[in-house]
XYZ file of C-alpha atoms in Angstrom:
473
model
C 16.722 4.633 153.615
C 13.637 2.414 153.455
C 11.232 2.147 156.387
C 12.233 -1.467 157.003
C 15.871 -0.427 157.220
C 14.944 2.354 159.647
C 13.228 -0.132 161.915
C 16.248 -2.423 161.588
C 18.631 0.281 162.844
C 16.262 1.264 165.648
C 15.507 -2.300 166.770
C 19.264 -2.881 166.820
C 19.569 0.209 169.021
C 16.855 -1.042 171.395
C 18.747 -4.330 171.694
C 21.956 -2.440 172.511
C 20.206 -0.375 175.200
C 18.608 -3.391 176.849
C 21.960 -5.213 176.913
C 23.727 -2.228 178.522
C 22.474 -1.349 182.024
C 25.972 -0.140 183.027
C 29.122 1.195 181.334
C 30.722 -2.242 181.819
C 27.875 -3.945 179.985
C 27.895 -1.311 177.210
C 31.601 -1.970 176.579
C 30.993 -5.717 176.652
C 28.181 -5.407 174.100
C 30.270 -3.121 171.862
C 33.171 -5.567 172.023
C 30.935 -8.500 171.032
C 29.585 -6.611 168.025
C 33.063 -5.611 166.860
C 34.538 -9.087 167.290
C 31.597 -10.581 165.400
C 32.769 -8.829 162.210
C 36.451 -9.574 162.765
C 37.914 -6.839 164.962
C 40.939 -8.203 166.834
C 41.478 -7.306 170.484
C 44.881 -5.912 171.459
C 45.998 -5.418 175.055
C 47.517 -2.172 176.289
C 49.945 -4.046 178.524
C 51.434 -5.914 175.569
C 53.239 -4.963 172.341
C 51.080 -4.225 169.310
C 51.758 -5.627 165.861
C 49.424 -3.730 163.567
C 48.899 -3.951 159.813
C 47.322 -1.615 157.288
C 43.896 -2.856 156.218
C 43.234 -4.568 159.582
C 40.794 -3.745 162.423
C 41.478 -3.698 166.144
C 40.014 -2.809 169.542
C 41.171 -2.418 173.117
C 39.383 -1.830 176.419
C 40.538 -0.002 179.513
C 38.991 -0.968 182.863
C 36.296 -2.686 180.754
C 34.361 0.597 180.932
C 36.148 2.399 178.064
C 36.592 0.928 174.575
C 38.533 2.167 171.542
C 38.042 0.511 168.131
C 39.977 1.422 164.987
C 40.268 0.318 161.371
C 43.534 1.125 159.584
C 43.185 2.078 155.917
C 45.101 0.006 153.376
C 46.801 3.174 152.149
C 47.727 4.343 155.645
C 51.280 5.487 156.274
C 52.734 6.997 159.442
C 51.801 10.662 159.719
C 48.352 10.234 158.204
C 45.336 11.298 160.243
C 42.746 9.690 162.488
C 39.020 10.180 161.890
C 37.384 9.740 165.260
C 33.944 9.793 166.820
C 34.158 10.094 170.609
C 31.273 9.444 173.005
C 30.807 8.135 176.552
C 29.472 4.967 178.163
C 28.395 6.289 181.568
C 25.130 7.902 182.700
C 23.986 9.461 186.001
C 22.942 6.739 188.441
C 23.004 5.543 192.038
C 26.077 3.444 192.874
C 26.292 1.155 195.877
C 28.501 2.424 198.690
C 31.564 0.428 199.863
C 29.478 -0.486 202.923
C 25.926 -0.694 201.581
C 24.236 -2.507 204.481
C 21.699 -0.189 206.124
C 19.104 -1.321 208.699
C 16.386 1.099 209.798
C 12.902 0.736 211.297
C 12.652 -2.946 210.453
C 13.803 -2.498 206.836
C 16.903 -3.583 205.001
C 18.016 -0.665 202.833
C 20.891 -0.306 200.398
C 23.314 2.571 200.855
C 23.973 4.355 197.552
C 25.936 7.399 196.415
C 24.897 9.719 193.612
C 26.947 9.526 190.415
C 26.777 12.544 188.112
C 24.046 15.155 187.941
C 20.927 13.026 187.872
C 17.298 14.142 188.131
C 17.072 12.216 191.400
C 13.335 12.727 191.959
C 12.734 10.471 188.923
C 14.295 7.518 190.776
C 11.446 7.340 193.288
C 8.807 4.609 192.890
C 10.701 2.807 190.122
C 11.175 -0.957 190.056
C 14.928 -1.220 190.580
C 17.586 -3.904 190.452
C 21.399 -3.983 190.523
C 24.036 -4.554 187.849
C 27.761 -4.011 187.430
C 30.968 -5.947 187.863
C 32.182 -8.307 190.555
C 35.700 -9.456 191.473
C 35.627 -13.241 191.994
C 38.201 -15.481 193.665
C 38.575 -18.880 192.010
C 40.653 -21.871 193.104
C 41.826 -24.462 190.589
C 44.431 -27.124 191.201
C 45.683 -25.472 194.345
C 46.252 -22.073 192.726
C 44.129 -18.979 193.265
C 43.129 -16.544 190.519
C 40.962 -13.436 190.486
C 38.701 -12.360 187.650
C 36.170 -9.651 186.970
C 32.702 -10.834 185.981
C 29.695 -8.844 184.850
C 26.455 -9.364 186.699
C 22.866 -8.245 186.296
C 19.876 -9.328 188.345
C 16.965 -9.116 185.904
C 14.002 -8.974 188.267
C 13.036 -5.943 190.402
C 14.520 -6.385 193.884
C 14.292 -2.904 195.430
C 12.481 0.421 195.329
C 12.775 3.980 196.670
C 9.257 4.760 197.966
C 7.993 8.334 198.068
C 6.403 9.759 201.193
C 2.590 9.869 201.069
C 1.129 13.334 200.421
C -0.838 13.026 203.697
C 2.500 13.216 205.549
C 3.912 16.059 203.426
C 1.104 18.377 202.316
C 3.459 20.887 200.702
C 5.238 18.406 198.486
C 3.632 19.697 195.287
C 5.018 23.164 196.002
C 8.503 21.766 195.498
C 9.784 18.221 195.949
C 13.270 18.523 197.455
C 15.362 15.374 197.667
C 17.908 14.938 200.444
C 20.258 12.611 198.594
C 21.738 11.240 201.828
C 18.572 10.313 203.711
C 15.804 10.024 201.085
C 17.508 8.034 198.296
C 17.928 4.648 199.994
C 16.288 1.765 198.107
C 14.352 -0.720 200.243
C 15.598 -4.270 199.663
C 13.487 -6.220 202.173
C 11.971 -6.163 205.646
C 14.078 -7.470 208.510
C 11.484 -10.142 209.357
C 11.469 -11.689 205.870
C 15.250 -11.406 205.684
C 15.540 -13.359 208.957
C 13.258 -16.075 207.601
C 15.521 -16.309 204.546
C 18.705 -16.116 206.619
C 19.457 -19.806 206.327
C 19.311 -19.549 202.535
C 21.213 -16.269 202.472
C 24.057 -17.630 204.596
C 24.745 -20.718 202.479
C 28.465 -20.725 201.774
C 29.058 -18.179 204.538
C 29.975 -20.410 207.442
C 32.523 -17.834 208.551
C 31.531 -14.181 208.538
C 33.355 -12.696 205.547
C 34.413 -9.098 205.035
C 31.683 -8.645 202.431
C 28.987 -10.027 204.709
C 29.774 -7.339 207.260
C 29.680 -4.651 204.527
C 26.646 -5.744 202.468
C 23.381 -7.511 203.152
C 23.819 -11.299 203.068
C 20.575 -11.509 201.103
C 21.991 -9.287 198.349
C 25.308 -11.140 198.262
C 23.494 -14.459 197.913
C 21.454 -13.168 194.969
C 24.617 -11.976 193.232
C 26.398 -15.262 193.923
C 23.446 -17.258 192.577
C 23.507 -15.203 189.390
C 27.260 -15.767 188.952
C 27.163 -19.447 189.893
C 29.606 -19.011 192.781
C 29.554 -18.897 196.563
C 29.140 -15.573 198.387
C 32.539 -15.945 200.043
C 34.161 -15.973 196.580
C 33.017 -12.377 196.034
C 36.013 -10.174 196.830
C 34.551 -6.815 195.843
C 32.174 -5.222 193.371
C 31.078 -2.043 191.600
C 27.310 -2.195 191.389
C 24.666 0.391 190.606
C 20.915 0.619 190.890
C 19.166 0.152 187.531
C 15.629 0.571 186.275
C 14.110 -2.745 185.194
C 11.707 -1.224 182.655
C 13.026 -2.129 179.188
C 13.788 0.382 176.436
C 11.039 0.581 173.825
C 9.871 2.303 170.642
C 6.759 4.218 171.706
C 4.394 7.128 171.106
C 1.074 7.106 169.257
C 2.948 7.175 165.950
C 5.804 4.927 167.178
C 8.174 7.838 166.641
C 9.957 7.939 170.012
C 12.431 5.866 171.984
C 11.611 5.736 175.700
C 14.623 4.552 177.685
C 17.145 5.250 180.367
C 20.774 6.117 179.478
C 20.055 7.680 176.069
C 22.681 10.159 177.238
C 24.948 8.836 176.022
C 24.348 5.278 174.800
C 22.487 6.695 171.792
C 25.645 8.372 170.476
C 27.765 5.395 171.534
C 25.554 3.050 169.512
C 25.252 5.289 166.436
C 29.016 5.878 166.244
C 29.740 2.190 166.816
C 27.266 1.028 164.179
C 28.549 3.705 161.801
C 32.098 2.390 162.203
C 31.034 -1.250 161.881
C 29.065 -0.624 158.682
C 31.884 1.517 157.241
C 34.503 -1.190 157.883
C 32.644 -4.523 157.535
C 34.267 -5.556 154.244
C 37.897 -5.598 153.166
C 37.008 -3.321 150.256
C 35.783 -0.621 152.689
C 39.388 0.173 153.604
C 40.852 -0.243 150.097
C 41.190 3.489 149.378
C 41.368 4.734 152.970
C 44.609 6.549 153.831
C 43.679 7.311 157.441
C 42.473 5.446 160.502
C 38.742 5.248 161.283
C 38.168 5.192 165.048
C 35.474 5.184 167.722
C 36.398 5.953 171.339
C 33.758 5.422 174.031
C 34.940 6.789 177.381
C 33.828 6.275 180.960
C 33.362 9.009 183.600
C 32.241 11.869 181.327
C 29.365 12.603 183.699
C 31.795 13.353 186.536
C 34.461 15.326 184.669
C 36.441 12.637 182.779
C 39.352 12.760 185.238
C 40.168 9.086 185.644
C 42.527 6.504 184.147
C 39.794 5.570 181.661
C 38.182 8.983 181.161
C 38.691 11.342 178.232
C 41.008 13.375 180.480
C 43.415 10.420 180.691
C 46.167 9.715 178.137
C 44.008 6.927 176.609
C 43.338 8.758 173.326
C 46.885 10.064 172.921
C 48.259 6.628 173.819
C 46.162 5.053 171.073
C 47.192 7.574 168.402
C 50.819 7.275 169.443
C 50.953 3.481 169.463
C 49.195 3.165 166.111
C 51.479 5.752 164.460
C 54.614 4.276 166.018
C 53.677 0.820 164.728
C 54.454 2.167 161.248
C 57.500 4.351 161.943
C 60.301 5.035 164.398
C 60.170 8.788 163.688
C 58.665 10.433 166.778
C 57.796 13.599 164.805
C 55.168 11.690 162.821
C 52.656 11.741 165.696
C 52.497 15.554 165.721
C 51.926 15.520 161.988
C 49.202 12.861 162.341
C 47.338 14.833 165.024
C 47.231 17.924 162.813
C 45.696 15.820 160.041
C 43.113 14.280 162.381
C 39.510 15.182 163.208
C 37.294 14.383 166.197
C 33.509 14.340 166.282
C 32.593 14.663 169.954
C 29.124 13.095 170.097
C 26.998 13.727 173.177
C 23.219 14.133 173.317
C 21.717 17.615 172.868
C 18.751 19.413 174.430
C 15.649 19.374 172.229
C 13.182 22.247 172.556
C 10.693 21.358 175.319
C 7.089 22.388 174.427
C 6.283 23.177 178.069
C 9.479 25.144 178.755
C 10.160 26.971 175.489
C 11.718 29.935 177.296
C 14.712 27.759 178.233
C 16.000 27.872 174.647
C 17.541 30.783 172.759
C 15.090 32.056 170.161
C 17.175 31.235 167.071
C 18.614 27.975 168.348
C 15.829 25.519 169.123
C 16.757 21.934 168.158
C 13.738 19.751 167.501
C 13.129 16.014 167.550
C 13.406 14.476 164.051
C 15.620 17.432 163.063
C 18.905 15.531 162.842
C 22.197 15.955 164.672
C 22.765 19.235 166.496
C 26.050 21.136 166.096
C 26.843 22.722 169.474
C 28.548 26.114 169.725
C 29.916 28.054 172.689
C 32.147 31.133 172.452
C 33.699 30.304 175.837
C 34.877 26.895 174.603
C 32.497 24.767 176.628
C 32.096 23.122 173.236
C 35.097 22.763 170.898
C 33.282 23.608 167.640
C 34.661 26.338 165.369
C 33.796 27.557 161.859
C 36.114 25.056 160.158
C 34.959 21.992 162.072
C 31.249 22.857 161.854
C 31.616 23.459 158.103
C 33.176 20.020 157.593
C 30.435 18.242 159.510
C 27.683 20.284 157.846
C 29.136 19.617 154.398
C 28.777 15.855 154.940
C 25.117 16.376 155.915
C 24.422 18.439 152.789
C 26.030 15.852 150.513
C 23.846 13.085 151.963
C 20.683 15.149 152.292
C 20.713 14.771 156.069
C 19.091 17.350 158.351
C 21.364 19.336 160.657
C 20.624 21.782 163.501
C 22.523 24.406 165.497
C 22.544 25.055 169.242
C 23.919 27.740 171.512
C 22.817 28.155 175.129
C 21.093 31.334 176.284
C 23.467 34.024 177.584
C 21.689 34.023 180.951
C 22.139 30.275 181.499
C 25.262 28.186 182.235
C 26.471 25.843 179.508
C 27.232 22.155 179.920
C 30.300 20.548 178.372
C 31.495 17.296 176.792
C 34.615 15.261 176.085
C 35.172 17.592 173.096
C 37.066 20.458 174.803
C 38.980 17.959 176.973
C 40.313 16.041 173.961
C 40.742 19.142 171.792
C 42.947 20.809 174.418
C 44.656 17.636 175.641
C 45.503 16.142 172.255
C 45.426 19.209 170.005
C 42.953 17.726 167.558
C 40.365 19.608 165.452
C 36.971 18.972 167.030
C 33.277 19.502 166.404
C 30.730 18.961 169.191
C 27.454 17.390 168.083
C 24.575 15.359 169.502
C 21.114 14.012 168.757
C 18.261 16.005 170.351
C 16.463 14.495 173.339
C 14.074 15.367 176.167
C 14.313 14.475 179.887
C 18.122 14.385 179.873
C 19.512 12.814 183.077
C 16.128 11.413 184.090
C 15.904 7.702 184.864
C 13.660 7.577 181.770
C 14.549 9.767 178.792
C 13.155 10.131 175.265
C 14.456 10.818 171.767
C 13.143 10.398 168.206
C 13.463 7.280 166.083
C 14.406 9.404 163.050
C 17.345 10.987 164.864
C 18.835 7.569 165.617
C 18.802 6.892 161.879
C 20.120 10.364 160.982
C 22.973 10.078 163.510
C 24.010 6.628 162.320
C 23.985 7.730 158.668
C 25.921 10.916 159.443
C 28.670 9.110 161.367
C 28.944 6.396 158.725
C 29.288 9.036 155.977
C 31.932 10.830 158.060
C 34.051 7.685 158.220
C 33.678 7.018 154.514
C 34.305 10.527 153.225
C 36.410 12.601 155.582
C 39.770 11.693 153.990
C 38.712 13.014 150.617
C 36.936 16.100 151.967
C 39.898 17.134 154.118
C 42.260 17.328 151.113
C 40.173 20.241 149.789
C 40.370 22.363 152.968
C 43.130 24.904 153.636
C 43.376 26.810 156.927
C 46.992 27.197 158.061
C 48.529 26.920 154.600
């Protein structure tokens, strides 16, 4: 791949990151990109009429998205070639009652989501983004819709305590997530001066005004072009306002929040798009090429739109059943299917080298990492790792291996959840990164390219490769 093409993939990635401050926005951006090349949206609450050679997508809760392209040679019982990732990242989410007033300050009550490095959220220029439920009246009838919102400018901050008031802070900064992690929105005095502006459209005290600062509600309403009393509810989170960038002295890094796991979401999505852009791409495909980006991985995946839900099985079932009335075909299809569970991996840290096992030290620029764990925290086995490695070898792509030290606990992914829940062959992989779960993470430009190329090659070649593999025969 030429250098100009590398920068094209990476600049596209930076654009995706900057358009996706929340899982809702990431799904919205993915949907736009898919629809731009002709993917048709289907709704889970309606019947599906699918055709071989066509491309489709559906969303669930607008925080999970599944896109699939059906090969022209697909028949019921044929397999699905899937890359699964997740749209969510650790963050601070606004509480149902977020209005907090203390010591002359207006603060915003937040709850921790996932296992974040919470000390990194201090002294950052923060804003809010998410989704809002809006009430609209037209012609005497009332309707309710969900709208995405993002306030671009910094509106709040979590200030650290001065060292003069905590002399031992450098011996160990311990965050009390209940009392220390409240962003400051304004001072009470300035808020009072702005009260007249903030209460426009709030002649009667609404439920939301008693739960959230009027100043915050007015800012959200202004952004949405509605009145504050039209806001029925919302799911908002604190977001860093610093944009994602290509950086480093040699311009070799990506500095950004949410690399875990928007990097894998983007690379799998772009891989699918570029492997299905033209009609001819599906001419000889006998399977279904699919990307599934789930919400709530960071908190265990146990939700209606998480990988622990029936979302994946529902999709496989409905697609298969669109081509047959034989219920046994789904079981056959699952056994012919393959899942690449893509979630970022831990690169070797130069200042903490003892945290990695001696023979398993993934490095930046080293390509996708195949993750192994004997206790099934990752779903990789010899067959699935061989398949994924074989694609790398054929395309001259670098590949790395990772296993956690025996004296350290191992994280997990959507891989084991889907492997056990659906019964699908699975390999766990991820691009290497540093500062995972910080508000500001980093990965290598080259690994974005390697990941995209690897996923694209997987979509294009798995059908053929799988015909040459015998395990249970």
